[in-house]
Amino acid sequence: MSDRPKLINVGAYSFYESMRAQGADAVHVDWRPPAGGDPELARMLTRLERPEIDEANRKAVAKILAAKPMLIGIKAAKDVISGMTEHTILHSGPPIEWERMSGPMKGAVWGALIYEGLAKDQKEADELVKSGEIKFGACHDHDSVGPMAGIISPSMPVFVIENQENGNRAYSNFNEGLGKVLRYGAYEESVIARLKWIEKTLAPILADALKRSGPIDLKAIMAQALHMGDELHCRNVASSLIFLKSMAPHIAETGYDRKEVGEVIKFMGENSLFFLNPAMAAAKAMVDAAHNIKHSTVVITLSRNGTDFGIKVSGLGNRWFTAPAEIPKLLCFPGFTEADANPDIGDSAIMETAGFGSFACAASPAVVQVVGGSAEEAIEHTREMWEICLAKDKSFSIPFLNFEGTPRGIDLRKVMDTGILPIINTGVAHKKPGFGTVGFGILRAPIECFKKALKAMAEKY
């Protein structure tokens, strides 16, 4: 053999690294055995490779791609969310009892009870919860989503999003900004005062402006923002400003006190995450259109409560499949370390579920300055997520990838076949109640959730 050999390495990456270190001309193929090499799971996976499942998934993805989420109103949670009572508190992630809740979630519950006037301080709030008078529920089980602790209480104003293609609705609370905020478990006086200002000033003015503007097309804002450097989970700079640009003329026409109008515009302009919450409800409205389709293996929920990570699958109804939540690989704010971090928390992974966040990372190289990594890794994340999704959506295109569409429609079978787990960009809360944000980070969903869902699919179908 006269020519220098060219080598192909399949499987273990360390062999490829050794060849490259010795100067070999080699390429690496990232191949893993289906179902992680587990014979039982591999047999289940083979049984689910059927035409009726492919057809169900085509139907599910078509509904996700056709969705048209519109912001149609702002209402009190108790007036629009089903099952909400004066003593109901909704939280992020899968259902969880009080004793197992993480520090930031407990802090946010205490704050919500003080905000509602049901307790005057943390001690009374704690006693009220332990008395059994408070009913907890998962936001996702009530057509709702909330970032981090995800707490929604009866008086909180919520964005009302309607998918006008399918008729389903979704709700989300308001974003309070960064620092010491309820969603990160803070409950001090300034946190409660901001929530009251949102309820009494921001929400009424914005609701009035929305009546004047008419429904706002959130899909159009999200598509434009991807072209302007957002990935719509940890970076919402462009989308928040586009939303403010849409609303500002109508806010000015409301006739409210000039000082209050100025405060509203200033708050929205300075909060670069303001659009995250309506975007989350839009994402939920889009993927919920594909829920409860018989035989479908499309994942319609990824979410965490700070203790457990949970997923739902279209063809498996409202069942949650859970595993312990993990601590993200994070970039800490000054004064904090990884030892301060709580395990992964929040409904905001609905953005990845719907094809945004880390799935659209190639549109937002700047987000790696927030969650960590390099610009090359951001691009690779999108390419990797294409491997586990059923469609590239040209409605949400990525300029840097020659306007290819974002990956949408996570297929449980593809996750288990490739071993590629969904990547999630995320904020990180302090593990103790009352401290707030410690940084941002990135992690992958735990495989145990997908193994449990695969077994359930094999048993049912």
GROMACS .gro file of C-alpha atoms in nm:
model
  461
    1MET     CA    1   0.000   0.000   0.000
    2SER     CA    2   0.173   0.312  -0.123
    3ASP     CA    3  -0.074   0.578  -0.005
    4ARG     CA    4  -0.103   0.683   0.356
    5PRO     CA    5  -0.405   0.503   0.511
    6LYS     CA    6  -0.719   0.698   0.602
    7LEU     CA    7  -0.895   0.569   0.910
    8ILE     CA    8  -1.260   0.570   1.016
    9ASN     CA    9  -1.327   0.537   1.388
   10VAL     CA   10  -1.672   0.414   1.492
   11GLY     CA   11  -1.781   0.435   1.855
   12ALA     CA   12  -1.536   0.516   2.136
   13TYR     CA   13  -1.405   0.872   2.087
   14SER     CA   14  -1.083   0.799   2.280
   15PHE     CA   15  -0.959   0.572   1.998
   16TYR     CA   16  -1.005   0.861   1.752
   17GLU     CA   17  -0.816   1.096   1.983
   18SER     CA   18  -0.527   0.847   2.008
   19MET     CA   19  -0.504   0.814   1.628
   20ARG     CA   20  -0.508   1.192   1.583
   21ALA     CA   21  -0.239   1.232   1.850
   22GLN     CA   22  -0.016   0.998   1.645
   23GLY     CA   23  -0.073   1.206   1.332
   24ALA     CA   24  -0.313   0.964   1.160
   25ASP     CA   25  -0.559   1.089   0.895
   26ALA     CA   26  -0.884   0.985   1.071
   27VAL     CA   27  -1.252   1.074   1.091
   28HIS     CA   28  -1.486   0.989   1.376
   29VAL     CA   29  -1.837   0.845   1.341
   30ASP     CA   30  -2.041   0.907   1.657
   31TRP     CA   31  -2.226   0.573   1.655
   32ARG     CA   32  -2.385   0.413   1.959
   33PRO     CA   33  -2.582   0.088   1.978
   34PRO     CA   34  -2.962   0.140   1.977
   35ALA     CA   35  -3.120   0.182   2.322
   36GLY     CA   36  -2.775   0.211   2.477
   37GLY     CA   37  -2.709  -0.157   2.404
   38ASP     CA   38  -2.993  -0.277   2.632
   39PRO     CA   39  -3.139  -0.589   2.457
   40GLU     CA   40  -3.488  -0.553   2.613
   41LEU     CA   41  -3.519  -0.184   2.521
   42ALA     CA   42  -3.381  -0.257   2.172
   43ARG     CA   43  -3.656  -0.516   2.117
   44MET     CA   44  -3.920  -0.264   2.231
   45LEU     CA   45  -3.774  -0.007   1.996
   46THR     CA   46  -3.794  -0.250   1.705
   47ARG     CA   47  -4.161  -0.325   1.785
   48LEU     CA   48  -4.241   0.049   1.770
   49GLU     CA   49  -4.104   0.086   1.417
   50ARG     CA   50  -4.452   0.054   1.263
   51PRO     CA   51  -4.644   0.241   0.989
   52GLU     CA   52  -4.928   0.349   1.221
   53ILE     CA   53  -4.676   0.516   1.453
   54ASP     CA   54  -4.507   0.691   1.161
   55GLU     CA   55  -4.848   0.814   1.044
   56ALA     CA   56  -4.945   0.933   1.394
   57ASN     CA   57  -4.617   1.124   1.419
   58ARG     CA   58  -4.671   1.288   1.079
   59LYS     CA   59  -5.009   1.408   1.208
   60ALA     CA   60  -4.856   1.536   1.534
   61VAL     CA   61  -4.576   1.726   1.362
   62ALA     CA   62  -4.818   1.876   1.108
   63LYS     CA   63  -5.019   2.020   1.398
   64ILE     CA   64  -4.708   2.165   1.562
   65LEU     CA   65  -4.588   2.326   1.238
   66ALA     CA   66  -4.931   2.467   1.152
   67ALA     CA   67  -4.989   2.622   1.497
   68LYS     CA   68  -5.063   2.994   1.509
   69PRO     CA   69  -5.015   3.123   1.867
   70MET     CA   70  -5.171   3.465   1.924
   71LEU     CA   71  -5.165   3.680   2.240
   72ILE     CA   72  -5.535   3.757   2.287
   73GLY     CA   73  -5.562   3.882   2.645
   74ILE     CA   74  -5.427   3.935   2.995
   75LYS     CA   75  -5.644   3.803   3.279
   76ALA     CA   76  -5.622   3.702   3.645
   77ALA     CA   77  -5.519   3.337   3.675
   78LYS     CA   78  -5.832   3.251   3.879
   79ASP     CA   79  -6.053   3.377   3.593
   80VAL     CA   80  -5.907   3.166   3.310
   81ILE     CA   81  -5.706   2.867   3.437
   82SER     CA   82  -5.914   2.555   3.490
   83GLY     CA   83  -5.910   2.413   3.841
   84MET     CA   84  -5.767   2.733   3.996
   85THR     CA   85  -5.923   2.816   4.337
   86GLU     CA   86  -5.842   3.079   4.601
   87HIS     CA   87  -5.618   2.821   4.771
   88THR     CA   88  -5.451   2.670   4.461
   89ILE     CA   89  -5.080   2.718   4.386
   90LEU     CA   90  -4.944   2.592   4.053
   91HIS     CA   91  -4.575   2.505   4.017
   92SER     CA   92  -4.329   2.403   3.745
   93GLY     CA   93  -4.240   2.049   3.645
   94PRO     CA   94  -4.414   1.723   3.729
   95PRO     CA   95  -4.645   1.706   4.035
   96ILE     CA   96  -4.466   1.705   4.368
   97GLU     CA   97  -4.568   1.709   4.735
   98TRP     CA   98  -4.454   1.986   4.973
   99GLU     CA   99  -4.204   1.770   5.164
  100ARG     CA  100  -4.003   1.694   4.845
  101MET     CA  101  -4.005   2.046   4.702
  102SER     CA  102  -3.664   2.211   4.653
  103GLY     CA  103  -3.552   2.524   4.842
  104PRO     CA  104  -3.631   2.776   4.564
  105MET     CA  105  -3.976   2.626   4.507
  106LYS     CA  106  -4.062   2.642   4.878
  107GLY     CA  107  -3.941   3.003   4.890
  108ALA     CA  108  -4.159   3.092   4.592
  109VAL     CA  109  -4.463   2.923   4.752
  110TRP     CA  110  -4.411   3.122   5.074
  111GLY     CA  111  -4.385   3.442   4.867
  112ALA     CA  112  -4.702   3.365   4.671
  113LEU     CA  113  -4.902   3.309   4.992
  114ILE     CA  114  -4.776   3.641   5.134
  115TYR     CA  115  -4.858   3.812   4.800
  116GLU     CA  116  -5.212   3.669   4.811
  117GLY     CA  117  -5.261   3.794   5.168
  118LEU     CA  118  -5.310   3.439   5.296
  119ALA     CA  119  -5.007   3.473   5.527
  120LYS     CA  120  -4.827   3.774   5.672
  121ASP     CA  121  -4.478   3.619   5.678
  122GLN     CA  122  -4.274   3.306   5.599
  123LYS     CA  123  -4.365   3.138   5.930
  124GLU     CA  124  -4.740   3.176   5.873
  125ALA     CA  125  -4.706   3.066   5.511
  126ASP     CA  126  -4.520   2.752   5.618
  127GLU     CA  127  -4.786   2.670   5.878
  128LEU     CA  128  -5.063   2.726   5.623
  129VAL     CA  129  -4.905   2.481   5.378
  130LYS     CA  130  -4.853   2.220   5.648
  131SER     CA  131  -5.218   2.256   5.756
  132GLY     CA  132  -5.317   2.103   5.422
  133GLU     CA  133  -5.532   2.400   5.315
  134ILE     CA  134  -5.320   2.472   5.005
  135LYS     CA  135  -5.379   2.262   4.694
  136PHE     CA  136  -5.076   2.220   4.466
  137GLY     CA  137  -5.082   2.138   4.097
  138ALA     CA  138  -4.838   2.120   3.806
  139CYS     CA  139  -4.871   2.415   3.566
  140HIS     CA  140  -4.851   2.181   3.268
  141ASP     CA  141  -5.155   1.989   3.394
  142HIS     CA  142  -5.352   2.317   3.389
  143ASP     CA  143  -5.258   2.439   3.036
  144SER     CA  144  -4.997   2.668   3.191
  145VAL     CA  145  -4.621   2.722   3.214
  146GLY     CA  146  -4.397   2.926   3.441
  147PRO     CA  147  -4.016   2.970   3.439
  148MET     CA  148  -3.802   2.836   3.729
  149ALA     CA  149  -4.028   2.765   4.032
  150GLY     CA  150  -4.315   2.846   3.798
  151ILE     CA  151  -4.545   2.960   4.075
  152ILE     CA  152  -4.887   3.086   3.962
  153SER     CA  153  -5.133   3.193   4.233
  154PRO     CA  154  -5.499   3.298   4.186
  155SER     CA  155  -5.450   3.679   4.170
  156MET     CA  156  -5.149   3.677   3.939
  157PRO     CA  157  -5.212   3.818   3.591
  158VAL     CA  158  -5.139   3.573   3.308
  159PHE     CA  159  -5.087   3.603   2.934
  160VAL     CA  160  -5.367   3.428   2.743
  161ILE     CA  161  -5.233   3.264   2.426
  162GLU     CA  162  -5.466   3.100   2.174
  163ASN     CA  163  -5.348   2.867   1.900
  164GLN     CA  164  -5.592   2.991   1.637
  165GLU     CA  165  -5.518   2.697   1.407
  166ASN     CA  166  -5.623   2.435   1.662
  167GLY     CA  167  -5.833   2.632   1.914
  168ASN     CA  168  -5.636   2.533   2.227
  169ARG     CA  169  -5.511   2.791   2.479
  170ALA     CA  170  -5.208   2.822   2.711
  171TYR     CA  171  -5.119   3.062   2.994
  172SER     CA  172  -4.805   3.204   3.154
  173ASN     CA  173  -4.730   3.446   3.436
  174PHE     CA  174  -4.526   3.768   3.397
  175ASN     CA  175  -4.146   3.790   3.397
  176GLU     CA  176  -4.012   3.991   3.691
  177GLY     CA  177  -3.655   4.045   3.559
  178LEU     CA  178  -3.335   3.906   3.718
  179GLY     CA  179  -3.189   3.907   4.070
  180LYS     CA  180  -3.410   3.846   4.373
  181VAL     CA  181  -3.740   3.744   4.215
  182LEU     CA  182  -4.016   3.502   4.314
  183ARG     CA  183  -3.947   3.251   4.038
  184TYR     CA  184  -3.596   3.192   4.182
  185GLY     CA  185  -3.734   3.145   4.534
  186ALA     CA  186  -3.695   3.497   4.680
  187TYR     CA  187  -3.984   3.624   4.892
  188GLU     CA  188  -3.864   3.940   5.063
  189GLU     CA  189  -4.067   4.263   5.077
  190SER     CA  190  -3.928   4.408   4.752
  191VAL     CA  191  -4.026   4.088   4.566
  192ILE     CA  192  -4.387   4.109   4.689
  193ALA     CA  193  -4.402   4.483   4.607
  194ARG     CA  194  -4.293   4.413   4.247
  195LEU     CA  195  -4.557   4.142   4.209
  196LYS     CA  196  -4.823   4.385   4.335
  197TRP     CA  197  -4.702   4.650   4.086
  198ILE     CA  198  -4.726   4.393   3.805
  199GLU     CA  199  -5.085   4.310   3.912
  200LYS     CA  200  -5.207   4.666   3.978
  201THR     CA  201  -5.020   4.871   3.717
  202LEU     CA  202  -4.835   4.674   3.447
  203ALA     CA  203  -5.104   4.415   3.370
  204PRO     CA  204  -5.401   4.658   3.347
  205ILE     CA  205  -5.211   4.897   3.120
  206LEU     CA  206  -5.084   4.618   2.898
  207ALA     CA  207  -5.432   4.459   2.883
  208ASP     CA  208  -5.580   4.794   2.776
  209ALA     CA  209  -5.309   4.838   2.513
  210LEU     CA  210  -5.377   4.487   2.383
  211LYS     CA  211  -5.746   4.568   2.335
  212ARG     CA  212  -5.639   4.862   2.121
  213SER     CA  213  -5.378   4.668   1.919
  214GLY     CA  214  -5.582   4.352   1.867
  215PRO     CA  215  -5.426   4.001   1.896
  216ILE     CA  216  -5.047   3.990   1.865
  217ASP     CA  217  -4.892   3.729   1.632
  218LEU     CA  218  -4.626   3.569   1.853
  219LYS     CA  219  -4.506   3.327   1.585
  220ALA     CA  220  -4.405   3.624   1.367
  221ILE     CA  221  -4.213   3.786   1.654
  222MET     CA  222  -4.034   3.459   1.737
  223ALA     CA  223  -3.934   3.398   1.374
  224GLN     CA  224  -3.797   3.750   1.339
  225ALA     CA  225  -3.608   3.728   1.670
  226LEU     CA  226  -3.426   3.411   1.555
  227HIS     CA  227  -3.288   3.619   1.267
  228MET     CA  228  -3.173   3.881   1.518
  229GLY     CA  229  -2.967   3.657   1.748
  230ASP     CA  230  -3.217   3.517   2.000
  231GLU     CA  231  -3.263   3.148   2.074
  232LEU     CA  232  -3.577   3.246   2.273
  233HIS     CA  233  -3.494   3.070   2.600
  234CYS     CA  234  -3.194   3.229   2.772
  235ARG     CA  235  -3.163   3.511   2.518
  236ASN     CA  236  -3.477   3.717   2.446
  237VAL     CA  237  -3.314   4.054   2.378
  238ALA     CA  238  -3.452   4.100   2.026
  239SER     CA  239  -3.794   3.945   2.090
  240SER     CA  240  -3.852   4.161   2.400
  241LEU     CA  241  -3.771   4.476   2.204
  242ILE     CA  242  -3.987   4.372   1.907
  243PHE     CA  243  -4.275   4.308   2.147
  244LEU     CA  244  -4.221   4.646   2.315
  245LYS     CA  245  -4.212   4.815   1.972
  246SER     CA  246  -4.547   4.652   1.890
  247MET     CA  247  -4.712   4.755   2.216
  248ALA     CA  248  -4.558   5.097   2.294
  249PRO     CA  249  -4.784   5.310   2.067
  250HIS     CA  250  -5.094   5.145   2.214
  251ILE     CA  251  -4.963   5.179   2.571
  252ALA     CA  252  -4.921   5.552   2.506
  253GLU     CA  253  -5.287   5.573   2.394
  254THR     CA  254  -5.432   5.409   2.705
  255GLY     CA  255  -5.484   5.735   2.892
  256TYR     CA  256  -5.333   5.602   3.213
  257ASP     CA  257  -5.125   5.833   3.435
  258ARG     CA  258  -4.810   5.944   3.245
  259LYS     CA  259  -4.583   5.840   3.531
  260GLU     CA  260  -4.730   5.488   3.537
  261VAL     CA  261  -4.709   5.459   3.157
  262GLY     CA  262  -4.345   5.564   3.176
  263GLU     CA  263  -4.275   5.304   3.445
  264VAL     CA  264  -4.432   5.031   3.231
  265ILE     CA  265  -4.230   5.117   2.921
  266LYS     CA  266  -3.909   5.147   3.128
  267PHE     CA  267  -3.969   4.808   3.295
  268MET     CA  268  -4.036   4.632   2.965
  269GLY     CA  269  -3.742   4.804   2.794
  270GLU     CA  270  -3.493   4.714   3.068
  271ASN     CA  271  -3.607   4.352   3.112
  272SER     CA  272  -3.440   4.157   2.829
  273LEU     CA  273  -3.628   3.841   2.937
  274PHE     CA  274  -3.974   4.002   2.929
  275PHE     CA  275  -4.079   3.810   2.617
  276LEU     CA  276  -3.973   3.472   2.761
  277ASN     CA  277  -4.305   3.418   2.940
  278PRO     CA  278  -4.544   3.480   2.648
  279ALA     CA  279  -4.302   3.284   2.426
  280MET     CA  280  -4.327   2.989   2.668
  281ALA     CA  281  -4.706   2.996   2.653
  282ALA     CA  282  -4.685   3.021   2.273
  283ALA     CA  283  -4.453   2.718   2.265
  284LYS     CA  284  -4.692   2.522   2.488
  285ALA     CA  285  -4.990   2.616   2.271
  286MET     CA  286  -4.797   2.489   1.968
  287VAL     CA  287  -4.688   2.150   2.107
  288ASP     CA  288  -5.013   2.088   2.299
  289ALA     CA  289  -5.188   2.079   1.961
  290ALA     CA  290  -5.008   1.745   1.913
  291HIS     CA  291  -5.112   1.601   2.250
  292ASN     CA  292  -5.317   1.282   2.285
  293ILE     CA  293  -5.269   1.148   1.932
  294LYS     CA  294  -5.301   0.770   1.945
  295HIS     CA  295  -4.975   0.586   1.861
  296SER     CA  296  -4.768   0.906   1.848
  297THR     CA  297  -4.420   0.897   2.006
  298VAL     CA  298  -4.371   1.276   1.984
  299VAL     CA  299  -4.250   1.427   2.314
  300ILE     CA  300  -4.482   1.713   2.409
  301THR     CA  301  -4.337   1.812   2.749
  302LEU     CA  302  -3.989   1.845   2.901
  303SER     CA  303  -4.004   2.006   3.246
  304ARG     CA  304  -3.844   2.014   3.593
  305ASN     CA  305  -3.951   2.106   3.945
  306GLY     CA  306  -3.605   2.131   4.105
  307THR     CA  307  -3.630   1.776   4.238
  308ASP     CA  308  -3.758   1.569   3.942
  309PHE     CA  309  -3.726   1.596   3.565
  310GLY     CA  310  -4.040   1.487   3.380
  311ILE     CA  311  -4.154   1.423   3.022
  312LYS     CA  312  -4.488   1.354   2.854
  313VAL     CA  313  -4.544   1.176   2.523
  314SER     CA  314  -4.836   1.246   2.289
  315GLY     CA  315  -4.970   0.890   2.266
  316LEU     CA  316  -4.946   0.828   2.642
  317GLY     CA  317  -5.197   1.088   2.761
  318ASN     CA  318  -5.125   1.286   3.077
  319ARG     CA  319  -4.877   1.040   3.231
  320TRP     CA  320  -4.547   1.185   3.356
  321PHE     CA  321  -4.222   0.987   3.325
  322THR     CA  322  -3.969   1.115   3.576
  323ALA     CA  323  -3.609   1.087   3.692
  324PRO     CA  324  -3.401   1.289   3.941
  325ALA     CA  325  -3.324   1.643   3.818
  326GLU     CA  326  -2.952   1.712   3.771
  327ILE     CA  327  -2.740   2.021   3.835
  328PRO     CA  328  -2.653   2.206   3.511
  329LYS     CA  329  -2.299   2.282   3.398
  330LEU     CA  330  -2.312   2.651   3.485
  331LEU     CA  331  -2.151   2.994   3.464
  332CYS     CA  332  -2.192   3.151   3.808
  333PHE     CA  333  -2.263   3.514   3.887
  334PRO     CA  334  -1.998   3.684   4.106
  335GLY     CA  335  -2.017   3.566   4.467
  336PHE     CA  336  -2.165   3.223   4.389
  337THR     CA  337  -2.016   2.878   4.320
  338GLU     CA  338  -2.149   2.550   4.181
  339ALA     CA  339  -2.203   2.436   4.540
  340ASP     CA  340  -2.482   2.696   4.566
  341ALA     CA  341  -2.677   2.561   4.268
  342ASN     CA  342  -3.013   2.385   4.294
  343PRO     CA  343  -3.087   2.094   4.057
  344ASP     CA  344  -3.253   2.185   3.728
  345ILE     CA  345  -3.587   2.365   3.767
  346GLY     CA  346  -3.860   2.525   3.553
  347ASP     CA  347  -4.116   2.484   3.276
  348SER     CA  348  -3.897   2.691   3.044
  349ALA     CA  349  -3.771   2.370   2.880
  350ILE     CA  350  -4.097   2.397   2.687
  351MET     CA  351  -3.885   2.616   2.459
  352GLU     CA  352  -3.658   2.321   2.374
  353THR     CA  353  -3.961   2.090   2.348
  354ALA     CA  354  -4.101   2.319   2.078
  355GLY     CA  355  -3.769   2.361   1.889
  356PHE     CA  356  -3.616   2.673   2.044
  357GLY     CA  357  -3.355   2.733   2.316
  358SER     CA  358  -3.059   2.499   2.266
  359PHE     CA  359  -3.236   2.345   1.963
  360ALA     CA  360  -3.206   2.686   1.792
  361CYS     CA  361  -2.864   2.766   1.940
  362ALA     CA  362  -2.706   2.811   1.595
  363ALA     CA  363  -2.918   3.126   1.558
  364SER     CA  364  -2.768   3.270   1.875
  365PRO     CA  365  -2.390   3.231   1.914
  366ALA     CA  366  -2.403   3.513   2.172
  367VAL     CA  367  -2.605   3.296   2.411
  368VAL     CA  368  -2.292   3.092   2.487
  369GLN     CA  369  -2.164   3.396   2.677
  370VAL     CA  370  -2.457   3.333   2.914
  371VAL     CA  371  -2.486   2.952   2.930
  372GLY     CA  372  -2.126   2.858   2.851
  373GLY     CA  373  -1.952   2.686   2.558
  374SER     CA  374  -1.828   2.816   2.223
  375ALA     CA  375  -1.995   2.947   1.908
  376GLU     CA  376  -1.897   2.622   1.731
  377GLU     CA  377  -2.070   2.422   2.004
  378ALA     CA  378  -2.385   2.634   1.965
  379ILE     CA  379  -2.401   2.537   1.598
  380GLU     CA  380  -2.330   2.173   1.677
  381HIS     CA  381  -2.615   2.166   1.930
  382THR     CA  382  -2.869   2.252   1.660
  383ARG     CA  383  -2.721   1.996   1.420
  384GLU     CA  384  -2.729   1.730   1.692
  385MET     CA  385  -3.094   1.805   1.781
  386TRP     CA  386  -3.190   1.757   1.416
  387GLU     CA  387  -3.096   1.390   1.472
  388ILE     CA  388  -3.376   1.334   1.725
  389CYS     CA  389  -3.650   1.546   1.564
  390LEU     CA  390  -3.898   1.468   1.287
  391ALA     CA  391  -3.893   1.802   1.101
  392LYS     CA  392  -3.697   2.114   1.016
  393ASP     CA  393  -3.941   2.405   1.033
  394LYS     CA  394  -3.875   2.666   0.765
  395SER     CA  395  -4.112   2.901   0.952
  396PHE     CA  396  -3.833   2.934   1.207
  397SER     CA  397  -3.519   2.944   0.994
  398ILE     CA  398  -3.157   2.996   1.097
  399PRO     CA  399  -2.955   3.233   0.872
  400PHE     CA  400  -2.614   3.088   0.966
  401LEU     CA  401  -2.725   2.740   0.859
  402ASN     CA  402  -2.828   2.861   0.515
  403PHE     CA  403  -3.181   2.926   0.645
  404GLU     CA  404  -3.243   2.565   0.740
  405GLY     CA  405  -3.536   2.525   0.981
  406THR     CA  406  -3.514   2.466   1.355
  407PRO     CA  407  -3.548   2.102   1.474
  408ARG     CA  408  -3.910   2.033   1.582
  409GLY     CA  409  -4.106   1.729   1.697
  410ILE     CA  410  -3.879   1.529   1.933
  411ASP     CA  411  -3.933   1.159   1.859
  412LEU     CA  412  -3.900   0.930   2.162
  413ARG     CA  413  -3.785   0.652   1.928
  414LYS     CA  414  -3.505   0.865   1.779
  415VAL     CA  415  -3.382   0.961   2.126
  416MET     CA  416  -3.360   0.597   2.230
  417ASP     CA  417  -3.221   0.481   1.894
  418THR     CA  418  -2.938   0.737   1.881
  419GLY     CA  419  -2.876   0.787   2.253
  420ILE     CA  420  -2.878   1.162   2.183
  421LEU     CA  421  -3.055   1.339   2.469
  422PRO     CA  422  -3.224   1.681   2.438
  423ILE     CA  423  -2.994   1.970   2.538
  424ILE     CA  424  -3.144   2.246   2.753
  425ASN     CA  425  -3.024   2.603   2.812
  426THR     CA  426  -3.136   2.724   3.154
  427GLY     CA  427  -3.118   2.967   3.442
  428VAL     CA  428  -2.995   2.828   3.773
  429ALA     CA  429  -3.147   2.902   4.115
  430HIS     CA  430  -2.977   2.900   4.455
  431LYS     CA  431  -3.055   2.578   4.642
  432LYS     CA  432  -3.173   2.773   4.948
  433PRO     CA  433  -3.497   2.973   4.952
  434GLY     CA  434  -3.463   3.351   4.947
  435PHE     CA  435  -3.135   3.386   4.753
  436GLY     CA  436  -3.251   3.414   4.390
  437THR     CA  437  -3.033   3.359   4.080
  438VAL     CA  438  -2.681   3.214   4.088
  439GLY     CA  439  -2.616   3.194   3.712
  440PHE     CA  440  -2.705   3.024   3.383
  441GLY     CA  441  -2.606   2.685   3.246
  442ILE     CA  442  -2.667   2.392   3.015
  443LEU     CA  443  -2.744   2.021   3.057
  444ARG     CA  444  -2.908   1.720   2.893
  445ALA     CA  445  -3.239   1.560   2.988
  446PRO     CA  446  -3.192   1.238   3.193
  447ILE     CA  447  -3.229   0.919   2.988
  448GLU     CA  448  -3.431   0.738   3.256
  449CYS     CA  449  -3.740   0.943   3.163
  450PHE     CA  450  -3.715   0.823   2.804
  451LYS     CA  451  -3.654   0.460   2.904
  452LYS     CA  452  -3.971   0.463   3.116
  453ALA     CA  453  -4.173   0.624   2.837
  454LEU     CA  454  -4.043   0.371   2.583
  455LYS     CA  455  -4.154   0.081   2.805
  456ALA     CA  456  -4.497   0.242   2.848
  457MET     CA  457  -4.533   0.284   2.470
  458ALA     CA  458  -4.435  -0.079   2.412
  459GLU     CA  459  -4.689  -0.197   2.673
  460LYS     CA  460  -4.974   0.019   2.536
  461TYR     CA  461  -4.915  -0.029   2.165
   0.00000   0.00000   0.00000
